Amino acid sequence: MNMTTAKKPSASRAKKFSDTSKIRNLTEKLSREEYGLGMPLLDAAVAGVILGFKPSDREMRAQAKRCWEILKPQLNQHLLSEDETVLPWAEVAGGLAPEVMDRIKRSHLEMRSLASKLNGVSFEKDPDKVVAVAGKALCVLAVKLDDLIDSEEMRLLPALRKMLFA
């Protein structure tokens, strides 16, 4: 009687499967998060541009504050997830060209730089001069973040999915 024995997966194969599963779940989560940012991004851009020219506008100060409170934690989590988990995995998997990785990293650095201009700003209490600068930064951040989201939806996430399901 000739019975075949089932092979046990090696530790490295099990880890690879675990990593792939983790990346798949994270990729889906990142994609879902991006869809919820549409209105806060638009509202942030509007508030930011108005505050850049008229920093005394109380309604726009309140709108900028609300938008930044929504965007900040999501932006931080998104960048952290990509920088600490997704991009290192993609780099090891070899599915993204080095130029693409560099472009993504530069874009993330730019997002962090813009966010740092907003950290510590009180849209409610700070003087007009400070709010005007922060408003402009908020507008630029909203526009660039919208562009980044579009780029990721069109390029990065499909490339990651291709790597995951190959």
mmCIF file of C-alpha atoms in Angstrom:
data_model
loop_
_atom_site.group_PDB
_atom_site.id
_atom_site.type_symbol
_atom_site.label_atom_id
_atom_site.label_comp_id
_atom_site.label_asym_id
_atom_site.label_seq_id
_atom_site.Cartn_x
_atom_site.Cartn_y
_atom_site.Cartn_z
ATOM 1 C CA MET A 1 0.000 0.000 0.000
ATOM 2 C CA ASN A 2 1.467 3.315 -1.074
ATOM 3 C CA MET A 3 0.343 6.235 1.109
ATOM 4 C CA THR A 4 1.579 9.739 0.576
ATOM 5 C CA THR A 5 2.378 11.812 3.576
ATOM 6 C CA ALA A 6 1.354 15.430 3.821
ATOM 7 C CA LYS A 7 4.206 17.865 4.137
ATOM 8 C CA LYS A 8 4.173 20.251 7.022
ATOM 9 C CA PRO A 9 4.738 23.846 6.008
ATOM 10 C CA SER A 10 8.142 25.127 6.936
ATOM 11 C CA ALA A 11 8.454 27.939 9.453
ATOM 12 C CA SER A 12 9.539 30.396 6.746
ATOM 13 C CA ARG A 13 6.574 29.445 4.545
ATOM 14 C CA ALA A 14 4.177 29.880 7.457
ATOM 15 C CA LYS A 15 5.703 33.279 8.263
ATOM 16 C CA LYS A 16 5.437 34.349 4.616
ATOM 17 C CA PHE A 17 1.761 33.347 4.597
ATOM 18 C CA SER A 18 1.194 35.254 7.844
ATOM 19 C CA ASP A 19 2.962 38.344 6.458
ATOM 20 C CA THR A 20 0.979 38.146 3.222
ATOM 21 C CA SER A 21 -2.281 37.835 5.119
ATOM 22 C CA LYS A 22 -1.346 40.790 7.324
ATOM 23 C CA ILE A 23 -0.466 42.928 4.282
ATOM 24 C CA ARG A 24 -3.677 41.905 2.491
ATOM 25 C CA ASN A 25 -5.787 42.992 5.480
ATOM 26 C CA LEU A 26 -3.828 46.212 5.907
ATOM 27 C CA THR A 27 -4.116 47.041 2.201
ATOM 28 C CA GLU A 28 -7.887 46.606 2.331
ATOM 29 C CA LYS A 29 -8.088 48.769 5.458
ATOM 30 C CA LEU A 30 -5.987 51.545 3.903
ATOM 31 C CA SER A 31 -8.182 51.533 0.824
ATOM 32 C CA ARG A 32 -11.382 51.805 2.909
ATOM 33 C CA GLU A 33 -9.937 54.631 5.031
ATOM 34 C CA GLU A 34 -9.175 56.724 1.972
ATOM 35 C CA TYR A 35 -12.797 56.713 0.838
ATOM 36 C CA GLY A 36 -13.919 58.387 4.068
ATOM 37 C CA LEU A 37 -11.636 61.406 3.664
ATOM 38 C CA GLY A 38 -13.370 63.086 0.708
ATOM 39 C CA MET A 39 -15.447 65.724 2.493
ATOM 40 C CA PRO A 40 -12.967 66.474 5.279
ATOM 41 C CA LEU A 41 -10.302 67.059 2.594
ATOM 42 C CA LEU A 42 -12.555 69.377 0.628
ATOM 43 C CA ASP A 43 -13.630 71.236 3.768
ATOM 44 C CA ALA A 44 -9.998 71.517 4.902
ATOM 45 C CA ALA A 45 -8.929 72.934 1.539
ATOM 46 C CA VAL A 46 -11.744 75.503 1.568
ATOM 47 C CA ALA A 47 -11.112 76.540 5.181
ATOM 48 C CA GLY A 48 -7.375 76.698 4.578
ATOM 49 C CA VAL A 49 -7.577 78.886 1.495
ATOM 50 C CA ILE A 50 -10.020 81.301 3.142
ATOM 51 C CA LEU A 51 -7.930 81.494 6.316
ATOM 52 C CA GLY A 52 -4.850 82.192 4.209
ATOM 53 C CA PHE A 53 -6.494 85.423 3.080
ATOM 54 C CA LYS A 54 -8.874 86.143 5.945
ATOM 55 C CA PRO A 55 -7.544 84.512 9.125
ATOM 56 C CA SER A 56 -10.065 86.330 11.314
ATOM 57 C CA ASP A 57 -12.999 84.315 9.892
ATOM 58 C CA ARG A 58 -14.347 82.481 12.968
ATOM 59 C CA GLU A 59 -16.466 80.029 10.996
ATOM 60 C CA MET A 60 -13.493 78.948 8.884
ATOM 61 C CA ARG A 61 -11.299 78.701 11.967
ATOM 62 C CA ALA A 62 -13.832 76.293 13.476
ATOM 63 C CA GLN A 63 -14.055 74.335 10.208
ATOM 64 C CA ALA A 64 -10.254 74.109 9.953
ATOM 65 C CA LYS A 65 -10.067 72.856 13.542
ATOM 66 C CA ARG A 66 -12.723 70.179 12.911
ATOM 67 C CA CYS A 67 -11.081 69.034 9.692
ATOM 68 C CA TRP A 68 -7.605 68.840 11.195
ATOM 69 C CA GLU A 69 -8.962 66.846 14.144
ATOM 70 C CA ILE A 70 -10.391 64.327 11.651
ATOM 71 C CA LEU A 71 -7.443 64.254 9.269
ATOM 72 C CA LYS A 72 -4.532 64.226 11.704
ATOM 73 C CA PRO A 73 -5.039 60.814 13.338
ATOM 74 C CA GLN A 74 -5.998 59.158 10.060
ATOM 75 C CA LEU A 75 -3.022 60.666 8.247
ATOM 76 C CA ASN A 76 -0.636 59.618 11.014
ATOM 77 C CA GLN A 77 -1.992 56.063 11.128
ATOM 78 C CA HIS A 78 -2.016 55.736 7.357
ATOM 79 C CA LEU A 79 1.570 56.930 6.944
ATOM 80 C CA LEU A 80 2.747 54.775 9.841
ATOM 81 C CA SER A 81 1.030 51.675 8.420
ATOM 82 C CA GLU A 82 2.537 52.189 5.006
ATOM 83 C CA ASP A 83 6.006 53.215 6.155
ATOM 84 C CA GLU A 84 6.411 50.589 8.875
ATOM 85 C CA THR A 85 4.605 47.620 7.322
ATOM 86 C CA VAL A 86 3.459 47.863 3.707
ATOM 87 C CA LEU A 87 6.482 49.486 2.063
ATOM 88 C CA PRO A 88 9.100 47.307 3.789
ATOM 89 C CA TRP A 89 7.098 44.226 2.777
ATOM 90 C CA ALA A 90 6.809 45.470 -0.826
ATOM 91 C CA GLU A 91 10.517 46.224 -0.893
ATOM 92 C CA VAL A 92 11.401 42.686 0.211
ATOM 93 C CA ALA A 93 8.810 41.185 -2.144
ATOM 94 C CA GLY A 94 10.367 43.173 -4.978
ATOM 95 C CA GLY A 95 7.112 44.200 -6.585
ATOM 96 C CA LEU A 96 7.758 47.937 -6.741
ATOM 97 C CA ALA A 97 10.490 49.660 -8.683
ATOM 98 C CA PRO A 98 13.041 51.564 -6.568
ATOM 99 C CA GLU A 99 11.944 54.853 -8.206
ATOM 100 C CA VAL A 100 8.357 54.182 -7.119
ATOM 101 C CA MET A 101 9.468 53.455 -3.555
ATOM 102 C CA ASP A 102 11.518 56.668 -3.513
ATOM 103 C CA ARG A 103 8.592 58.710 -4.841
ATOM 104 C CA ILE A 104 6.249 57.296 -2.191
ATOM 105 C CA LYS A 105 8.768 57.939 0.590
ATOM 106 C CA ARG A 106 9.325 61.542 -0.590
ATOM 107 C CA SER A 107 5.576 62.082 -0.718
ATOM 108 C CA HIS A 108 5.178 60.746 2.817
ATOM 109 C CA LEU A 109 7.989 62.996 4.008
ATOM 110 C CA GLU A 110 6.233 65.972 2.436
ATOM 111 C CA MET A 111 2.950 65.036 4.164
ATOM 112 C CA ARG A 112 4.754 64.855 7.506
ATOM 113 C CA SER A 113 6.399 68.222 6.891
ATOM 114 C CA LEU A 114 3.045 69.861 6.155
ATOM 115 C CA ALA A 115 1.461 68.185 9.180
ATOM 116 C CA SER A 116 4.278 69.486 11.390
ATOM 117 C CA LYS A 117 3.297 73.034 10.392
ATOM 118 C CA LEU A 118 -0.169 72.344 11.788
ATOM 119 C CA ASN A 119 0.825 70.570 14.988
ATOM 120 C CA GLY A 120 0.446 72.833 17.967
ATOM 121 C CA VAL A 121 -1.621 75.423 16.089
ATOM 122 C CA SER A 122 -4.851 76.487 17.720
ATOM 123 C CA PHE A 123 -7.192 77.598 14.971
ATOM 124 C CA GLU A 124 -9.446 79.030 17.674
ATOM 125 C CA LYS A 125 -6.949 80.969 19.813
ATOM 126 C CA ASP A 126 -3.778 81.713 17.839
ATOM 127 C CA PRO A 127 -3.218 85.161 16.319
ATOM 128 C CA ASP A 128 -4.282 85.853 12.747
ATOM 129 C CA LYS A 129 -0.702 85.732 11.474
ATOM 130 C CA VAL A 130 -0.208 82.175 12.781
ATOM 131 C CA VAL A 131 -3.630 81.036 11.547
ATOM 132 C CA ALA A 132 -2.975 82.458 8.063
ATOM 133 C CA VAL A 133 0.212 80.392 7.725
ATOM 134 C CA ALA A 134 -1.500 77.294 9.163
ATOM 135 C CA GLY A 135 -4.475 77.801 6.850
ATOM 136 C CA LYS A 136 -2.223 77.798 3.808
ATOM 137 C CA ALA A 137 -0.463 74.672 5.079
ATOM 138 C CA LEU A 138 -3.837 72.989 5.669
ATOM 139 C CA CYS A 139 -4.949 73.799 2.135
ATOM 140 C CA VAL A 140 -1.727 72.471 0.599
ATOM 141 C CA LEU A 141 -1.887 69.362 2.783
ATOM 142 C CA ALA A 142 -5.496 68.670 1.741
ATOM 143 C CA VAL A 143 -4.704 69.033 -1.960
ATOM 144 C CA LYS A 144 -1.508 66.964 -1.797
ATOM 145 C CA LEU A 145 -3.173 64.303 0.346
ATOM 146 C CA ASP A 146 -6.002 64.056 -2.181
ATOM 147 C CA ASP A 147 -3.405 63.627 -4.944
ATOM 148 C CA LEU A 148 -1.572 61.004 -2.892
ATOM 149 C CA ILE A 149 -4.792 59.071 -2.309
ATOM 150 C CA ASP A 150 -5.584 59.118 -6.035
ATOM 151 C CA SER A 151 -2.067 57.944 -6.848
ATOM 152 C CA GLU A 152 -2.240 55.122 -4.325
ATOM 153 C CA GLU A 153 -5.656 54.003 -5.547
ATOM 154 C CA MET A 154 -4.504 54.004 -9.171
ATOM 155 C CA ARG A 155 -0.963 52.667 -8.759
ATOM 156 C CA LEU A 156 0.186 51.472 -5.357
ATOM 157 C CA LEU A 157 -2.804 49.442 -4.179
ATOM 158 C CA PRO A 158 -3.262 47.600 -7.511
ATOM 159 C CA ALA A 159 0.471 46.786 -7.527
ATOM 160 C CA LEU A 160 0.242 45.485 -3.954
ATOM 161 C CA ARG A 161 -2.833 43.417 -4.801
ATOM 162 C CA LYS A 162 -1.006 41.966 -7.813
ATOM 163 C CA MET A 163 1.910 41.004 -5.562
ATOM 164 C CA LEU A 164 -0.412 39.507 -2.958
ATOM 165 C CA PHE A 165 -2.453 37.413 -5.347
ATOM 166 C CA ALA A 166 0.362 36.367 -7.708
#
